[in-house]
Amino acid sequence: MSPPIVPPATIGVLGGGQLGRYTVVAARLMGYGTVVLEPDATAPAGRVADLHVVAPYDDPDAVDQLAARCAVVTTEFENPPAGTLERLARDVVVAPSAAAVAVAQDRLAEKRFLRGLGVPTAPWTPGGEGQVVFPAIVKTARLGYDGKGQVAVADEDELTAALAELGVECVVEQRVPLDVEISVIVARTSDGRTATYPVAENHHVAGILDLTVVPARIAPERAVEAEGLAVRLAEALDYVGVLAVEMFVSAGALLVNELAPRPHNSGHWTLDASVTSQFAQQVRAVCGLALGATAVTGGGAAAMVNLLGDRWARGEPDWAVALADPAARLHLYGKAEARPGRKMGHLTLLGAAADEVAARALALREAVTR
Ligand SMILES: Nc1ncnc2c1ncn2[C@@H]1O[C@H](COP(=O)(O)OP(=O)(O)O)[C@@H](O)[C@H]1O
Ligand SMILES: [Mg+2]
């Protein structure tokens, strides 16, 4: 077993979005050096790192630079080139591994992995094969996120048209009735220790996460089952780092929707309402340190609402309103341009009861962006 990687070692992050930004901040708070590889010179994570290497993710010189400077490299998005991860793994610890990322970045590989373990999912077939139960959703196997790369289809004609239009490898999934959507964030170290955060309840609007509430308002035995399932998946992938498992509760039963090989939007509440944020946990897990406490702190409940670029339509929202609420925490990612659907920031409300914090978070967002 390799010794833990401790400060002031340097941690590399592939990707420059808000997930990378928080990972860098968490690492820096602990005294680590930080390097981000990201082609966009204005990206949120690059601006807070010790060094931002502005280059494509597969640029050989840039990857060599990361390998030379870092003790460990992690990723904040699901699509780092496999070649980059493999090249880095020759010299430094890479977590999660290229093999684990390969499963999570391809919906077909992911569904086959889940089927192989006997883990329930919505009924699915590879695009163009087998019997499809309608209504269904066609999802591109790769590169989809926030509902992008998905087409709802009601019958065979629409399915044929959608597959032709997308023109890439797809998964066709039955649209299942949802009682509620949940996620479990699990961290695992290379020597097999795990820690899960309390189950989060997620509400999406137009395929994009809108509201997360913890603890999820589901049966306690379902929550135990969900956490156990997430641990089982992390173990089956021999996963190292933070893994998010999105699930549906459908007719009372758990179905796994998808895996994200990184910290997750539904874990942003941990920045303000947990001893250990999911980003600090990522650092701990990939460095082989002890995993931190994961309970909801403070009043015991938290709600997070996303701030999408749409809310900038009439100019900058009134942040003073958000900052005037003593139970609210405002986060902005420092993105220059507010495009519709783009995640610009979020608000977290802390309190004692899930119902109450959820209602207050939604109301505060309206007040800020009125
Ligand atoms: N099979 C399904 N049945 C019902 N709703 C679904 C199904 N698949 C996806 N959705 C809805 O669409 C959202 C986004 O789909 P998801 O597969 O998680 O893609 P993304 O990678 O964009 O997050 C889900 O969170 C859920 O609200
Ligand atoms: Mg999803």
PDB file of C-alpha atoms in Angstrom, residues 55-329:
ATOM      1  CA  ALA A  55      -3.885  23.717 -23.576  1.00  0.00           C
ATOM      2  CA  PRO A  56      -6.051  20.934 -24.997  1.00  0.00           C
ATOM      3  CA  TYR A  57      -6.526  17.930 -22.662  1.00  0.00           C
ATOM      4  CA  ASP A  58      -4.453  15.771 -25.005  1.00  0.00           C
ATOM      5  CA  ASP A  59      -1.610  18.223 -25.639  1.00  0.00           C
ATOM      6  CA  PRO A  60       1.553  16.106 -25.094  1.00  0.00           C
ATOM      7  CA  ASP A  61       3.676  18.925 -23.620  1.00  0.00           C
ATOM      8  CA  ALA A  62       0.911  20.015 -21.284  1.00  0.00           C
ATOM      9  CA  VAL A  63       0.329  16.445 -20.102  1.00  0.00           C
ATOM     10  CA  ASP A  64       4.086  16.009 -19.555  1.00  0.00           C
ATOM     11  CA  GLN A  65       4.075  19.201 -17.495  1.00  0.00           C
ATOM     12  CA  LEU A  66       1.290  17.817 -15.277  1.00  0.00           C
ATOM     13  CA  ALA A  67       3.132  14.514 -14.889  1.00  0.00           C
ATOM     14  CA  ALA A  68       6.308  16.360 -13.862  1.00  0.00           C
ATOM     15  CA  ARG A  69       4.682  18.656 -11.304  1.00  0.00           C
ATOM     16  CA  CYS A  70       1.938  16.567  -9.709  1.00  0.00           C
ATOM     17  CA  ALA A  71       1.853  13.705  -7.210  1.00  0.00           C
ATOM     18  CA  VAL A  72      -1.727  12.877  -8.187  1.00  0.00           C
ATOM     19  CA  VAL A  73      -4.066  13.942 -10.984  1.00  0.00           C
ATOM     20  CA  THR A  74      -7.847  13.841 -10.832  1.00  0.00           C
ATOM     21  CA  THR A  75     -10.611  14.987 -13.156  1.00  0.00           C
ATOM     22  CA  GLU A  76     -13.630  17.216 -12.801  1.00  0.00           C
ATOM     23  CA  PHE A  77     -15.504  16.080 -15.935  1.00  0.00           C
ATOM     24  CA  GLU A  78     -16.279  12.715 -17.495  1.00  0.00           C
ATOM     25  CA  ASN A  79     -14.527  13.136 -20.783  1.00  0.00           C
ATOM     26  CA  PRO A  80     -10.779  13.432 -20.265  1.00  0.00           C
ATOM     27  CA  PRO A  81      -9.090  11.621 -23.183  1.00  0.00           C
ATOM     28  CA  ALA A  82      -8.225   8.040 -22.233  1.00  0.00           C
ATOM     29  CA  GLY A  83      -4.734   8.561 -23.682  1.00  0.00           C
ATOM     30  CA  THR A  84      -4.104  11.450 -21.288  1.00  0.00           C
ATOM     31  CA  LEU A  85      -5.107   9.411 -18.233  1.00  0.00           C
ATOM     32  CA  GLU A  86      -2.975   6.471 -19.364  1.00  0.00           C
ATOM     33  CA  ARG A  87       0.036   8.696 -20.066  1.00  0.00           C
ATOM     34  CA  LEU A  88      -0.258  10.349 -16.644  1.00  0.00           C
ATOM     35  CA  ALA A  89      -0.662   7.000 -14.895  1.00  0.00           C
ATOM     36  CA  ARG A  90       2.865   6.027 -15.974  1.00  0.00           C
ATOM     37  CA  ASP A  91       4.330   8.702 -13.673  1.00  0.00           C
ATOM     38  CA  VAL A  92       1.750   9.787 -11.110  1.00  0.00           C
ATOM     39  CA  VAL A  93      -1.315   8.541  -9.253  1.00  0.00           C
ATOM     40  CA  VAL A  94      -4.409   9.006 -11.428  1.00  0.00           C
ATOM     41  CA  ALA A  95      -7.736   8.805  -9.620  1.00  0.00           C
ATOM     42  CA  PRO A  96     -10.300   7.839 -10.681  1.00  0.00           C
ATOM     43  CA  SER A  97      -8.585   5.444 -13.083  1.00  0.00           C
ATOM     44  CA  ALA A  98      -8.936   5.526 -16.855  1.00  0.00           C
ATOM     45  CA  ALA A  99     -10.858   2.237 -16.640  1.00  0.00           C
ATOM     46  CA  ALA A 100     -13.427   3.597 -14.169  1.00  0.00           C
ATOM     47  CA  VAL A 101     -13.863   6.826 -16.138  1.00  0.00           C
ATOM     48  CA  ALA A 102     -14.307   4.793 -19.344  1.00  0.00           C
ATOM     49  CA  VAL A 103     -17.380   3.086 -17.855  1.00  0.00           C
ATOM     50  CA  ALA A 104     -18.954   6.298 -16.574  1.00  0.00           C
ATOM     51  CA  GLN A 105     -18.336   8.306 -19.765  1.00  0.00           C
ATOM     52  CA  ASP A 106     -20.175   5.887 -22.041  1.00  0.00           C
ATOM     53  CA  ARG A 107     -23.849   5.149 -21.347  1.00  0.00           C
ATOM     54  CA  LEU A 108     -23.680   1.788 -23.139  1.00  0.00           C
ATOM     55  CA  ALA A 109     -20.653   0.651 -21.135  1.00  0.00           C
ATOM     56  CA  GLU A 110     -22.323   1.972 -17.989  1.00  0.00           C
ATOM     57  CA  LYS A 111     -25.601   0.150 -18.639  1.00  0.00           C
ATOM     58  CA  ARG A 112     -23.744  -3.090 -19.440  1.00  0.00           C
ATOM     59  CA  PHE A 113     -21.703  -2.729 -16.276  1.00  0.00           C
ATOM     60  CA  LEU A 114     -24.889  -2.280 -14.220  1.00  0.00           C
ATOM     61  CA  ARG A 115     -26.596  -5.196 -15.957  1.00  0.00           C
ATOM     62  CA  GLY A 116     -23.560  -7.368 -15.268  1.00  0.00           C
ATOM     63  CA  LEU A 117     -23.934  -6.646 -11.563  1.00  0.00           C
ATOM     64  CA  GLY A 118     -27.684  -7.271 -11.661  1.00  0.00           C
ATOM     65  CA  VAL A 119     -28.365  -3.660 -10.632  1.00  0.00           C
ATOM     66  CA  PRO A 120     -31.812  -2.479 -11.803  1.00  0.00           C
ATOM     67  CA  THR A 121     -32.055   0.374 -14.350  1.00  0.00           C
ATOM     68  CA  ALA A 122     -34.836   1.685 -16.559  1.00  0.00           C
ATOM     69  CA  PRO A 123     -35.351  -0.918 -19.330  1.00  0.00           C
ATOM     70  CA  TRP A 124     -32.984  -0.093 -22.206  1.00  0.00           C
ATOM     71  CA  THR A 125     -31.586  -1.344 -25.495  1.00  0.00           C
ATOM     72  CA  PRO A 126     -28.646  -0.261 -27.631  1.00  0.00           C
ATOM     73  CA  GLY A 127     -30.010   2.202 -30.240  1.00  0.00           C
ATOM     74  CA  GLY A 128     -31.724   0.452 -33.141  1.00  0.00           C
ATOM     75  CA  GLU A 129     -31.797  -2.990 -31.505  1.00  0.00           C
ATOM     76  CA  GLY A 130     -34.443  -4.974 -29.686  1.00  0.00           C
ATOM     77  CA  GLN A 131     -37.924  -4.198 -28.387  1.00  0.00           C
ATOM     78  CA  VAL A 132     -38.471  -0.620 -27.183  1.00  0.00           C
ATOM     79  CA  VAL A 133     -41.244   0.233 -24.733  1.00  0.00           C
ATOM     80  CA  PHE A 134     -42.686   3.721 -25.381  1.00  0.00           C
ATOM     81  CA  PRO A 135     -42.585   6.471 -24.309  1.00  0.00           C
ATOM     82  CA  ALA A 136     -38.806   6.299 -24.482  1.00  0.00           C
ATOM     83  CA  ILE A 137     -35.763   8.564 -24.406  1.00  0.00           C
ATOM     84  CA  VAL A 138     -32.917   8.303 -26.902  1.00  0.00           C
ATOM     85  CA  LYS A 139     -29.621   9.292 -25.265  1.00  0.00           C
ATOM     86  CA  THR A 140     -26.281   9.609 -27.005  1.00  0.00           C
ATOM     87  CA  ALA A 141     -23.856   7.090 -25.517  1.00  0.00           C
ATOM     88  CA  ARG A 142     -21.200   9.753 -25.067  1.00  0.00           C
ATOM     89  CA  LEU A 143     -20.854  13.479 -24.311  1.00  0.00           C
ATOM     90  CA  GLY A 144     -24.405  14.108 -23.063  1.00  0.00           C
ATOM     91  CA  TYR A 145     -24.980  16.266 -19.977  1.00  0.00           C
ATOM     92  CA  ASP A 146     -27.708  18.478 -18.498  1.00  0.00           C
ATOM     93  CA  GLY A 147     -30.263  16.758 -20.740  1.00  0.00           C
ATOM     94  CA  LYS A 148     -28.228  17.523 -23.889  1.00  0.00           C
ATOM     95  CA  GLY A 149     -27.961  14.707 -26.409  1.00  0.00           C
ATOM     96  CA  GLN A 150     -31.410  13.371 -25.461  1.00  0.00           C
ATOM     97  CA  VAL A 151     -34.606  13.116 -27.492  1.00  0.00           C
ATOM     98  CA  ALA A 152     -37.997  12.012 -26.141  1.00  0.00           C
ATOM     99  CA  VAL A 153     -39.767   9.628 -28.538  1.00  0.00           C
ATOM    100  CA  ALA A 154     -43.358   8.376 -28.451  1.00  0.00           C
ATOM    101  CA  ASP A 155     -43.323   5.688 -31.167  1.00  0.00           C
ATOM    102  CA  GLU A 156     -41.225   3.760 -33.705  1.00  0.00           C
ATOM    103  CA  ASP A 157     -41.333   6.560 -36.307  1.00  0.00           C
ATOM    104  CA  GLU A 158     -40.051   9.147 -33.848  1.00  0.00           C
ATOM    105  CA  LEU A 159     -37.398   6.683 -32.675  1.00  0.00           C
ATOM    106  CA  THR A 160     -36.137   6.096 -36.214  1.00  0.00           C
ATOM    107  CA  ALA A 161     -36.043   9.847 -36.853  1.00  0.00           C
ATOM    108  CA  ALA A 162     -34.240  10.569 -33.572  1.00  0.00           C
ATOM    109  CA  LEU A 163     -31.583   7.907 -34.195  1.00  0.00           C
ATOM    110  CA  ALA A 164     -31.002   9.272 -37.702  1.00  0.00           C
ATOM    111  CA  GLU A 165     -30.822  12.842 -36.449  1.00  0.00           C
ATOM    112  CA  LEU A 166     -28.400  12.078 -33.602  1.00  0.00           C
ATOM    113  CA  GLY A 167     -26.309   9.917 -35.931  1.00  0.00           C
ATOM    114  CA  VAL A 168     -24.078   8.518 -33.181  1.00  0.00           C
ATOM    115  CA  GLU A 169     -24.163   5.489 -30.910  1.00  0.00           C
ATOM    116  CA  CYS A 170     -27.201   5.760 -28.591  1.00  0.00           C
ATOM    117  CA  VAL A 171     -29.038   4.067 -25.754  1.00  0.00           C
ATOM    118  CA  VAL A 172     -32.825   3.874 -25.929  1.00  0.00           C
ATOM    119  CA  GLU A 173     -34.419   3.922 -22.498  1.00  0.00           C
ATOM    120  CA  GLN A 174     -38.000   3.475 -21.450  1.00  0.00           C
ATOM    121  CA  ARG A 175     -39.260   6.650 -19.749  1.00  0.00           C
ATOM    122  CA  VAL A 176     -40.137   5.344 -16.307  1.00  0.00           C
ATOM    123  CA  PRO A 177     -42.569   6.983 -13.879  1.00  0.00           C
ATOM    124  CA  LEU A 178     -40.574   8.767 -11.182  1.00  0.00           C
ATOM    125  CA  ASP A 179     -41.622   8.930  -7.535  1.00  0.00           C
ATOM    126  CA  VAL A 180     -38.547  11.062  -6.977  1.00  0.00           C
ATOM    127  CA  GLU A 181     -34.935  11.355  -8.159  1.00  0.00           C
ATOM    128  CA  ILE A 182     -32.069  10.908  -5.712  1.00  0.00           C
ATOM    129  CA  SER A 183     -28.295  10.708  -5.733  1.00  0.00           C
ATOM    130  CA  VAL A 184     -25.637   9.278  -3.488  1.00  0.00           C
ATOM    131  CA  ILE A 185     -22.140  10.677  -3.349  1.00  0.00           C
ATOM    132  CA  VAL A 186     -19.639   8.073  -2.239  1.00  0.00           C
ATOM    133  CA  ALA A 187     -15.910   8.418  -1.707  1.00  0.00           C
ATOM    134  CA  ARG A 188     -13.518   5.486  -1.851  1.00  0.00           C
ATOM    135  CA  THR A 189      -9.785   5.183  -1.262  1.00  0.00           C
ATOM    136  CA  SER A 190      -7.389   2.832  -3.059  1.00  0.00           C
ATOM    137  CA  ASP A 191      -7.258   0.604   0.021  1.00  0.00           C
ATOM    138  CA  GLY A 192     -11.036   0.185  -0.054  1.00  0.00           C
ATOM    139  CA  ARG A 193     -12.298   2.541   2.638  1.00  0.00           C
ATOM    140  CA  THR A 194     -15.592   4.230   1.765  1.00  0.00           C
ATOM    141  CA  ALA A 195     -17.813   7.046   3.042  1.00  0.00           C
ATOM    142  CA  THR A 196     -21.224   8.106   1.749  1.00  0.00           C
ATOM    143  CA  TYR A 197     -23.036  11.409   2.123  1.00  0.00           C
ATOM    144  CA  PRO A 198     -26.692  11.398   3.161  1.00  0.00           C
ATOM    145  CA  VAL A 199     -28.980  10.710   0.182  1.00  0.00           C
ATOM    146  CA  ALA A 200     -29.866  13.862  -1.776  1.00  0.00           C
ATOM    147  CA  GLU A 201     -33.272  14.444  -3.365  1.00  0.00           C
ATOM    148  CA  ASN A 202     -33.026  16.042  -6.804  1.00  0.00           C
ATOM    149  CA  HIS A 203     -35.518  17.980  -8.892  1.00  0.00           C
ATOM    150  CA  HIS A 204     -34.735  18.698 -12.536  1.00  0.00           C
ATOM    151  CA  VAL A 205     -36.201  21.290 -14.874  1.00  0.00           C
ATOM    152  CA  ALA A 206     -35.729  20.705 -18.612  1.00  0.00           C
ATOM    153  CA  GLY A 207     -33.136  17.996 -17.884  1.00  0.00           C
ATOM    154  CA  ILE A 208     -30.997  20.281 -15.674  1.00  0.00           C
ATOM    155  CA  LEU A 209     -30.723  19.957 -11.904  1.00  0.00           C
ATOM    156  CA  ASP A 210     -32.780  22.744 -10.300  1.00  0.00           C
ATOM    157  CA  LEU A 211     -33.146  21.891  -6.606  1.00  0.00           C
ATOM    158  CA  THR A 212     -31.380  19.467  -4.267  1.00  0.00           C
ATOM    159  CA  VAL A 213     -32.718  18.761  -0.769  1.00  0.00           C
ATOM    160  CA  VAL A 214     -30.967  16.830   1.998  1.00  0.00           C
ATOM    161  CA  PRO A 215     -31.864  14.633   3.657  1.00  0.00           C
ATOM    162  CA  ALA A 216     -33.994  13.161   0.851  1.00  0.00           C
ATOM    163  CA  ARG A 217     -37.648  12.792   1.792  1.00  0.00           C
ATOM    164  CA  ILE A 218     -37.739   9.042   1.160  1.00  0.00           C
ATOM    165  CA  ALA A 219     -38.298   5.956   3.311  1.00  0.00           C
ATOM    166  CA  PRO A 220     -35.315   5.392   5.639  1.00  0.00           C
ATOM    167  CA  GLU A 221     -34.851   1.832   4.408  1.00  0.00           C
ATOM    168  CA  ARG A 222     -34.724   3.109   0.809  1.00  0.00           C
ATOM    169  CA  ALA A 223     -31.984   5.563   1.806  1.00  0.00           C
ATOM    170  CA  VAL A 224     -29.954   2.777   3.427  1.00  0.00           C
ATOM    171  CA  GLU A 225     -30.394   0.690   0.301  1.00  0.00           C
ATOM    172  CA  ALA A 226     -29.296   3.593  -1.945  1.00  0.00           C
ATOM    173  CA  GLU A 227     -26.133   4.228   0.070  1.00  0.00           C
ATOM    174  CA  GLY A 228     -25.319   0.510   0.025  1.00  0.00           C
ATOM    175  CA  LEU A 229     -25.816   0.396  -3.726  1.00  0.00           C
ATOM    176  CA  ALA A 230     -23.478   3.341  -4.290  1.00  0.00           C
ATOM    177  CA  VAL A 231     -20.768   1.655  -2.209  1.00  0.00           C
ATOM    178  CA  ARG A 232     -21.251  -1.569  -4.152  1.00  0.00           C
ATOM    179  CA  LEU A 233     -20.822   0.243  -7.467  1.00  0.00           C
ATOM    180  CA  ALA A 234     -17.695   2.047  -6.251  1.00  0.00           C
ATOM    181  CA  GLU A 235     -16.246  -1.295  -5.155  1.00  0.00           C
ATOM    182  CA  ALA A 236     -17.150  -3.020  -8.419  1.00  0.00           C
ATOM    183  CA  LEU A 237     -15.334  -0.259 -10.352  1.00  0.00           C
ATOM    184  CA  ASP A 238     -12.390  -0.382  -7.930  1.00  0.00           C
ATOM    185  CA  TYR A 239     -13.102   3.330  -7.845  1.00  0.00           C
ATOM    186  CA  VAL A 240     -10.783   5.847  -6.191  1.00  0.00           C
ATOM    187  CA  GLY A 241     -12.159   9.322  -5.502  1.00  0.00           C
ATOM    188  CA  VAL A 242     -15.642  10.785  -5.296  1.00  0.00           C
ATOM    189  CA  LEU A 243     -18.330   9.053  -7.363  1.00  0.00           C
ATOM    190  CA  ALA A 244     -21.896  10.317  -7.758  1.00  0.00           C
ATOM    191  CA  VAL A 245     -24.642   7.792  -8.425  1.00  0.00           C
ATOM    192  CA  GLU A 246     -27.898   9.203  -9.799  1.00  0.00           C
ATOM    193  CA  MET A 247     -30.935   7.025  -9.106  1.00  0.00           C
ATOM    194  CA  PHE A 248     -34.672   7.017  -9.720  1.00  0.00           C
ATOM    195  CA  VAL A 249     -37.165   5.883  -7.133  1.00  0.00           C
ATOM    196  CA  SER A 250     -39.831   4.363  -9.389  1.00  0.00           C
ATOM    197  CA  ALA A 251     -42.861   2.555  -7.973  1.00  0.00           C
ATOM    198  CA  GLY A 252     -41.030   2.437  -4.653  1.00  0.00           C
ATOM    199  CA  ALA A 253     -37.938   0.703  -6.063  1.00  0.00           C
ATOM    200  CA  LEU A 254     -34.446   1.995  -6.837  1.00  0.00           C
ATOM    201  CA  LEU A 255     -33.220   2.184 -10.427  1.00  0.00           C
ATOM    202  CA  VAL A 256     -29.724   3.454 -11.172  1.00  0.00           C
ATOM    203  CA  ASN A 257     -29.801   6.237 -13.784  1.00  0.00           C
ATOM    204  CA  GLU A 258     -26.171   7.167 -14.310  1.00  0.00           C
ATOM    205  CA  LEU A 259     -22.745   7.497 -12.714  1.00  0.00           C
ATOM    206  CA  ALA A 260     -20.629  10.653 -12.592  1.00  0.00           C
ATOM    207  CA  PRO A 261     -16.911   9.963 -11.970  1.00  0.00           C
ATOM    208  CA  ARG A 262     -16.366  13.216 -10.050  1.00  0.00           C
ATOM    209  CA  PRO A 263     -17.960  15.526  -7.495  1.00  0.00           C
ATOM    210  CA  HIS A 264     -21.550  16.364  -8.473  1.00  0.00           C
ATOM    211  CA  ASN A 265     -23.905  19.333  -8.557  1.00  0.00           C
ATOM    212  CA  SER A 266     -26.210  17.500  -6.100  1.00  0.00           C
ATOM    213  CA  GLY A 267     -23.347  17.554  -3.578  1.00  0.00           C
ATOM    214  CA  HIS A 268     -22.830  21.312  -3.550  1.00  0.00           C
ATOM    215  CA  TRP A 269     -24.722  21.548  -0.254  1.00  0.00           C
ATOM    216  CA  THR A 270     -21.673  19.883   1.355  1.00  0.00           C
ATOM    217  CA  LEU A 271     -19.723  23.128   0.862  1.00  0.00           C
ATOM    218  CA  ASP A 272     -21.859  24.788   3.537  1.00  0.00           C
ATOM    219  CA  ALA A 273     -23.548  22.020   5.509  1.00  0.00           C
ATOM    220  CA  SER A 274     -20.994  19.267   6.036  1.00  0.00           C
ATOM    221  CA  VAL A 275     -17.766  18.995   8.027  1.00  0.00           C
ATOM    222  CA  THR A 276     -16.151  17.716   4.828  1.00  0.00           C
ATOM    223  CA  SER A 277     -17.201  19.133   1.471  1.00  0.00           C
ATOM    224  CA  GLN A 278     -17.377  16.677  -1.417  1.00  0.00           C
ATOM    225  CA  PHE A 279     -14.362  18.505  -2.845  1.00  0.00           C
ATOM    226  CA  ALA A 280     -12.285  18.122   0.311  1.00  0.00           C
ATOM    227  CA  GLN A 281     -13.404  14.488   0.289  1.00  0.00           C
ATOM    228  CA  GLN A 282     -12.179  14.145  -3.289  1.00  0.00           C
ATOM    229  CA  VAL A 283      -8.761  15.425  -2.222  1.00  0.00           C
ATOM    230  CA  ARG A 284      -8.724  13.079   0.769  1.00  0.00           C
ATOM    231  CA  ALA A 285      -9.784  10.066  -1.292  1.00  0.00           C
ATOM    232  CA  VAL A 286      -7.359  10.529  -4.186  1.00  0.00           C
ATOM    233  CA  CYS A 287      -4.510  11.252  -1.762  1.00  0.00           C
ATOM    234  CA  GLY A 288      -5.256   8.146   0.304  1.00  0.00           C
ATOM    235  CA  LEU A 289      -5.978  10.112   3.479  1.00  0.00           C
ATOM    236  CA  ALA A 290      -8.623   9.418   6.108  1.00  0.00           C
ATOM    237  CA  LEU A 291     -12.096  10.224   4.750  1.00  0.00           C
ATOM    238  CA  GLY A 292     -13.903  13.078   6.495  1.00  0.00           C
ATOM    239  CA  ALA A 293     -17.241  13.226   8.296  1.00  0.00           C
ATOM    240  CA  THR A 294     -20.241  13.433   5.956  1.00  0.00           C
ATOM    241  CA  ALA A 295     -23.294  14.187   8.123  1.00  0.00           C
ATOM    242  CA  VAL A 296     -25.467  17.267   7.519  1.00  0.00           C
ATOM    243  CA  THR A 297     -24.276  19.842  10.051  1.00  0.00           C
ATOM    244  CA  GLY A 298     -26.052  22.834  11.541  1.00  0.00           C
ATOM    245  CA  GLY A 299     -29.797  22.367  11.673  1.00  0.00           C
ATOM    246  CA  GLY A 300     -29.629  19.013   9.879  1.00  0.00           C
ATOM    247  CA  ALA A 301     -31.198  19.980   6.554  1.00  0.00           C
ATOM    248  CA  ALA A 302     -30.036  21.906   3.482  1.00  0.00           C
ATOM    249  CA  ALA A 303     -31.414  22.903   0.105  1.00  0.00           C
ATOM    250  CA  MET A 304     -29.464  24.018  -2.959  1.00  0.00           C
ATOM    251  CA  VAL A 305     -30.933  25.831  -5.959  1.00  0.00           C
ATOM    252  CA  ASN A 306     -28.965  26.383  -9.146  1.00  0.00           C
ATOM    253  CA  LEU A 307     -28.577  29.817 -10.700  1.00  0.00           C
ATOM    254  CA  LEU A 308     -28.660  29.366 -14.469  1.00  0.00           C
ATOM    255  CA  GLY A 309     -27.640  32.009 -16.978  1.00  0.00           C
ATOM    256  CA  ASP A 310     -31.300  32.604 -17.877  1.00  0.00           C
ATOM    257  CA  ARG A 311     -31.613  34.587 -14.651  1.00  0.00           C
ATOM    258  CA  TRP A 312     -29.203  37.204 -15.998  1.00  0.00           C
ATOM    259  CA  ALA A 313     -31.625  38.074 -18.834  1.00  0.00           C
ATOM    260  CA  ARG A 314     -32.454  41.448 -17.246  1.00  0.00           C
ATOM    261  CA  GLY A 315     -28.956  42.099 -15.905  1.00  0.00           C
ATOM    262  CA  GLU A 316     -27.038  40.984 -12.825  1.00  0.00           C
ATOM    263  CA  PRO A 317     -29.370  39.589 -10.127  1.00  0.00           C
ATOM    264  CA  ASP A 318     -29.585  41.428  -6.790  1.00  0.00           C
ATOM    265  CA  TRP A 319     -27.004  39.547  -4.727  1.00  0.00           C
ATOM    266  CA  ALA A 320     -27.457  41.823  -1.715  1.00  0.00           C
ATOM    267  CA  VAL A 321     -30.879  40.211  -1.240  1.00  0.00           C
ATOM    268  CA  ALA A 322     -29.320  36.745  -1.085  1.00  0.00           C
ATOM    269  CA  LEU A 323     -26.568  37.884   1.237  1.00  0.00           C
ATOM    270  CA  ALA A 324     -29.087  39.498   3.608  1.00  0.00           C
ATOM    271  CA  ASP A 325     -30.534  36.106   4.585  1.00  0.00           C
ATOM    272  CA  PRO A 326     -28.466  34.756   7.493  1.00  0.00           C
ATOM    273  CA  ALA A 327     -29.350  31.142   6.620  1.00  0.00           C
ATOM    274  CA  ALA A 328     -28.324  31.476   2.973  1.00  0.00           C
ATOM    275  CA  ARG A 329     -24.980  30.978   1.272  1.00  0.00           C
TER     276      ARG A 329
END
